[in-house]
Tab-separated table of C-alpha atoms in Angstrom:
chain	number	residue	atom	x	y	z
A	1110	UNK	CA	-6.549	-39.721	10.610
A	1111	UNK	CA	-5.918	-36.137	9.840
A	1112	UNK	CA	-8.093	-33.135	9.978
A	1113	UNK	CA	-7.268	-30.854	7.000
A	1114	UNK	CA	-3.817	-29.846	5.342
A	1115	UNK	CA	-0.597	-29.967	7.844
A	1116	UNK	CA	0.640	-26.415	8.742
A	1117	UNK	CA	3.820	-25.703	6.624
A	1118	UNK	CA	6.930	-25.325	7.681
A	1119	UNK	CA	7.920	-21.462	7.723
A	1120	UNK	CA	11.810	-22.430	6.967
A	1121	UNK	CA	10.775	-23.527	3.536
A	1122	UNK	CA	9.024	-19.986	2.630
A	1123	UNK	CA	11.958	-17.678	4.081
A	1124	UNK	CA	13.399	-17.688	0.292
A	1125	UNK	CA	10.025	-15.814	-0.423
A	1126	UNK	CA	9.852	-13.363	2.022
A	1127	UNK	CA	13.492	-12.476	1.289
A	1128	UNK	CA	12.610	-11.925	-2.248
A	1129	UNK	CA	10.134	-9.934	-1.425
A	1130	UNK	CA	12.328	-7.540	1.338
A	1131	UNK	CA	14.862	-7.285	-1.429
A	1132	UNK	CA	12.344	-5.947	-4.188
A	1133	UNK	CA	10.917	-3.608	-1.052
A	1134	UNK	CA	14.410	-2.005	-0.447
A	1135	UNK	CA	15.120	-1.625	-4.462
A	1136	UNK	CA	11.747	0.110	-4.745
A	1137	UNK	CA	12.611	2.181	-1.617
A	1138	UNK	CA	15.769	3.426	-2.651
A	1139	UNK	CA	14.496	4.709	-5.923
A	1140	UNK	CA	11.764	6.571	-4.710
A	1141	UNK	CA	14.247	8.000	-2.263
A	1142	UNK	CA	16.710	8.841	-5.427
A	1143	UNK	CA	14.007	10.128	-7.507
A	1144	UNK	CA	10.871	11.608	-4.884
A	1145	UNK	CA	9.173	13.239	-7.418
A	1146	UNK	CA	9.526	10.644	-10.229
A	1147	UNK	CA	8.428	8.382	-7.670
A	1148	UNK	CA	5.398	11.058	-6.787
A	1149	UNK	CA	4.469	10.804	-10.763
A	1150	UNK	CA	4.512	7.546	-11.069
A	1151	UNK	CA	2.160	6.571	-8.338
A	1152	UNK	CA	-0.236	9.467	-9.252
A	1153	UNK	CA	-0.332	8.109	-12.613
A	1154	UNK	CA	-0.507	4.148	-11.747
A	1155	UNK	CA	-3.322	5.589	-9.382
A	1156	UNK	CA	-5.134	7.578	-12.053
A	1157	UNK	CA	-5.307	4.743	-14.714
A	1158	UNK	CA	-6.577	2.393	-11.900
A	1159	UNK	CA	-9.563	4.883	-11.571
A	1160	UNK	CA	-9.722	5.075	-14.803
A	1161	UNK	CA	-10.204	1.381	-15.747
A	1162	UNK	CA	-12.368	0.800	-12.540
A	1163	UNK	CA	-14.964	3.823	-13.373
A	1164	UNK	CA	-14.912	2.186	-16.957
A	1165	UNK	CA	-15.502	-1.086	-15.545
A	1166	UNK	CA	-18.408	0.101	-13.230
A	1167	UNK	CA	-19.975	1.994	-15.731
A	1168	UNK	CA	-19.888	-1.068	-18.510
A	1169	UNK	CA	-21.421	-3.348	-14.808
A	1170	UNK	CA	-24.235	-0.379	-14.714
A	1171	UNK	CA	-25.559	-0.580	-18.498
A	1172	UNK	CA	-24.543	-4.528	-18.571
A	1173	UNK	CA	-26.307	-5.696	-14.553
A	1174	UNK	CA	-29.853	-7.613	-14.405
A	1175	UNK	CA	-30.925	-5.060	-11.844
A	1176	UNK	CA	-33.289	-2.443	-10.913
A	1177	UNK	CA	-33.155	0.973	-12.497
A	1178	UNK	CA	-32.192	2.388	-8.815
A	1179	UNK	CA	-29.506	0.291	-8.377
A	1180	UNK	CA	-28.029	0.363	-11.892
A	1181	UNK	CA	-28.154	3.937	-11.603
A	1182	UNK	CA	-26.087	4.480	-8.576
A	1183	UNK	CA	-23.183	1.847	-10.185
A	1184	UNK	CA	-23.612	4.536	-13.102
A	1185	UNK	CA	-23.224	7.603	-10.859
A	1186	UNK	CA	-20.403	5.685	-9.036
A	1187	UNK	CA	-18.384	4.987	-11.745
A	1188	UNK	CA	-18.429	8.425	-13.723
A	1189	UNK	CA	-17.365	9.763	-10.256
A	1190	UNK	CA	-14.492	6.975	-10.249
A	1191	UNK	CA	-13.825	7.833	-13.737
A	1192	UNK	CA	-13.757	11.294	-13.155
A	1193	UNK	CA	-11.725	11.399	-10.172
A	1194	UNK	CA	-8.808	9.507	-12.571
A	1195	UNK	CA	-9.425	12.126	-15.671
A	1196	UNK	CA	-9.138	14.717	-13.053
A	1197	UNK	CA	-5.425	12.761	-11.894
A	1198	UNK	CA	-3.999	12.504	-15.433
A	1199	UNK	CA	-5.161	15.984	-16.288
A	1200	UNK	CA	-4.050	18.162	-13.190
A	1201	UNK	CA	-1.108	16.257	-12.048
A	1202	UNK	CA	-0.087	19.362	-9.475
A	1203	UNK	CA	-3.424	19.431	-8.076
A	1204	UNK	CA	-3.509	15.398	-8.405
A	1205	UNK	CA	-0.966	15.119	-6.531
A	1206	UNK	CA	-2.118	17.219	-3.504
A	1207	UNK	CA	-5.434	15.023	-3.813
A	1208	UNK	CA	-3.882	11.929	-3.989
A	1209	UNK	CA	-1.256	12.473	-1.539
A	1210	UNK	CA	-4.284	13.285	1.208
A	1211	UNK	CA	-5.271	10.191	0.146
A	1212	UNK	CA	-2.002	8.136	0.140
A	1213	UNK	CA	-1.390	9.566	3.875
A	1214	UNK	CA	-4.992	8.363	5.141
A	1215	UNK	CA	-3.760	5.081	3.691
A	1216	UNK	CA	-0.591	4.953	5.808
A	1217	UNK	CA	-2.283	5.568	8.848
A	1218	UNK	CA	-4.705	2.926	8.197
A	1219	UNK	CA	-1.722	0.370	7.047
A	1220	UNK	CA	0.029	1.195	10.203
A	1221	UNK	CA	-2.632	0.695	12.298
A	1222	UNK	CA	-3.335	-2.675	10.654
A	1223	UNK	CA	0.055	-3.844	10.666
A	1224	UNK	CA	0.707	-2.777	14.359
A	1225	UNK	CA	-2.575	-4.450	15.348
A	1226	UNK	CA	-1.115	-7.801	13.240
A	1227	UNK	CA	2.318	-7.268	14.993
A	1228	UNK	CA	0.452	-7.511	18.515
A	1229	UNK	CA	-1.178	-10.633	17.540
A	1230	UNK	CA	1.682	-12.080	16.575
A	1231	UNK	CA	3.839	-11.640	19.905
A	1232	UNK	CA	4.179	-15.566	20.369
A	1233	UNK	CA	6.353	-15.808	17.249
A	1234	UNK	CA	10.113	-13.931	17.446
A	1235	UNK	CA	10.309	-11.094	14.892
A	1236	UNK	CA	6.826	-9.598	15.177
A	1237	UNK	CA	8.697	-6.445	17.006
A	1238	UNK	CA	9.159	-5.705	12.999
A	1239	UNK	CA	5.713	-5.259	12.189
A	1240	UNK	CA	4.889	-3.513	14.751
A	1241	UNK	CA	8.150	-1.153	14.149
A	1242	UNK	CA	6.874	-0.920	10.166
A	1243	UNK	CA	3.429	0.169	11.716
A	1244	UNK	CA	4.809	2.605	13.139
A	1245	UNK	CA	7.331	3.899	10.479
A	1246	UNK	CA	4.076	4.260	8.374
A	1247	UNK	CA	1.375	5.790	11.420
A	1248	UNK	CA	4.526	8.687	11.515
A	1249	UNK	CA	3.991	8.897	7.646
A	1250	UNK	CA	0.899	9.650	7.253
A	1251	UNK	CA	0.730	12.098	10.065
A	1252	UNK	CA	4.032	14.057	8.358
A	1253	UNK	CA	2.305	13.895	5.315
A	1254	UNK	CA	-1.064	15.433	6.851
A	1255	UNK	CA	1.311	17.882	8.781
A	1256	UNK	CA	3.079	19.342	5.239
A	1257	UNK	CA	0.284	19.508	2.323
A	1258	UNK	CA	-0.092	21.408	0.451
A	1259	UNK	CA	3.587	22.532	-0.040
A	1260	UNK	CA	5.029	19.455	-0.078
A	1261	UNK	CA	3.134	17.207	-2.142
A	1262	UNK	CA	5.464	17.584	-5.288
A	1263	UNK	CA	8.245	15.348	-3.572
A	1264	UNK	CA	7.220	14.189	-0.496
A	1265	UNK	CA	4.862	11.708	-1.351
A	1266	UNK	CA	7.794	9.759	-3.158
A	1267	UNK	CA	9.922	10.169	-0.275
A	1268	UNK	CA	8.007	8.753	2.369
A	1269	UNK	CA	6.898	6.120	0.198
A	1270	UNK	CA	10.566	5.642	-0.655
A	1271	UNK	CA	10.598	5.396	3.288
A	1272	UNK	CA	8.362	3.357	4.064
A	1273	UNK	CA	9.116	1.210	1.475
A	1274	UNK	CA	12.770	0.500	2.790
A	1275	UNK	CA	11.410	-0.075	6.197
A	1276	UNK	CA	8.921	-2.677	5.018
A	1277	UNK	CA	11.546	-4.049	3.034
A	1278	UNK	CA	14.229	-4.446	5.921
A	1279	UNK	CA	11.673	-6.071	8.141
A	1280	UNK	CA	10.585	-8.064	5.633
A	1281	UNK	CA	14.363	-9.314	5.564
A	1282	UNK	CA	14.899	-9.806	8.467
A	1283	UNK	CA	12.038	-11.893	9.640
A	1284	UNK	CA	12.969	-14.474	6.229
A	1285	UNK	CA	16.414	-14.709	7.566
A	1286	UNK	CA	14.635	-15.360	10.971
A	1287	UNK	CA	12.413	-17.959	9.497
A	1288	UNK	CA	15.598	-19.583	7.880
A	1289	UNK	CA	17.254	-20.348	11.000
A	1290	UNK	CA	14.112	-21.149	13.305
């Protein structure tokens, strides 16, 4: 009698989590060849994300079954969405300072995250590489924190670039772990 879907075998999925350390270390390397393209490009992925999700929040405010309280503050939360993206696109400099406090408050919290997954993970080989991302990314942010203003032109692509590669590389090596085990 069984009780629910059988676990799957991690061997079959390595191909997957290769794939997907491969496309981290391409993306890493051309952030790391081009920092400041790679600075642009996420303030400007970032900026029509805001965009489309103060759009979207505004269209839930006019378009909700609610009360006029609550349909107000999805209003006043998406024109501040929206407007924080308009304010991206329009000021990339100053953008990028903004969004760069921002991208290093979201290293340390991915850090954290993955260090605390790592940990729980300490029965399986290979979690040593989460935990060692973690911490490539908890150094990140605080680097980041450490340089802004001045360096939020480049430096936002480069540590991404970094982190990036270092994600990718343990993402590697715990699919060519999974292959063999």
């Amino acid at each position: 009698m069984s009780h629910g879907p059988l676990p799957s075998d991690p061997r079959k999925k390595w191909g997957w989590m290769l794939v997907l350390g491969i496309i981290l270390i391409l993306g890493g390397i051309g952030a790391l060849v081009h920092p400041f393209a790679a600075s642009l490009t996420v303030l400007t992925i970032s900026a029509i994300a805001f965009v489309a999700a103060g759009a979207l929040q505004l269209w839930i405010a006019f378009n909700a079954q609610a009360s006029t309280g609550a349909r107000l503050a999805e209003a006043i939360l998406g024109l501040l969405v929206l407007a924080f993206g308009v304010f991206l696109l329009a000021n990339p400099e100053r953008g990028l300072v903004s969004l760069t406090w921002l991208i290093a408050l979201f290293f340390l919290a991915l850090g954290v995250v993955r260090i605390a997954i790592g940990f729980t993970l300490r029965q399986r080989s290979g979690w040593i590489w989460l935990v060692f991302a973690g911490l490539v990314s908890v150094v990140l942010g605080v680097l980041i924190m450490a340089t802004l203003p001045d360096s939020a032109m480049g430096l936002l692509g480069f540590f991404l670039g970094i982190d990036l590669l270092s994600s990718g590389i343990g993402a590697t090596l715990i699919a060519l772990h999974m292959r063999t085990h």
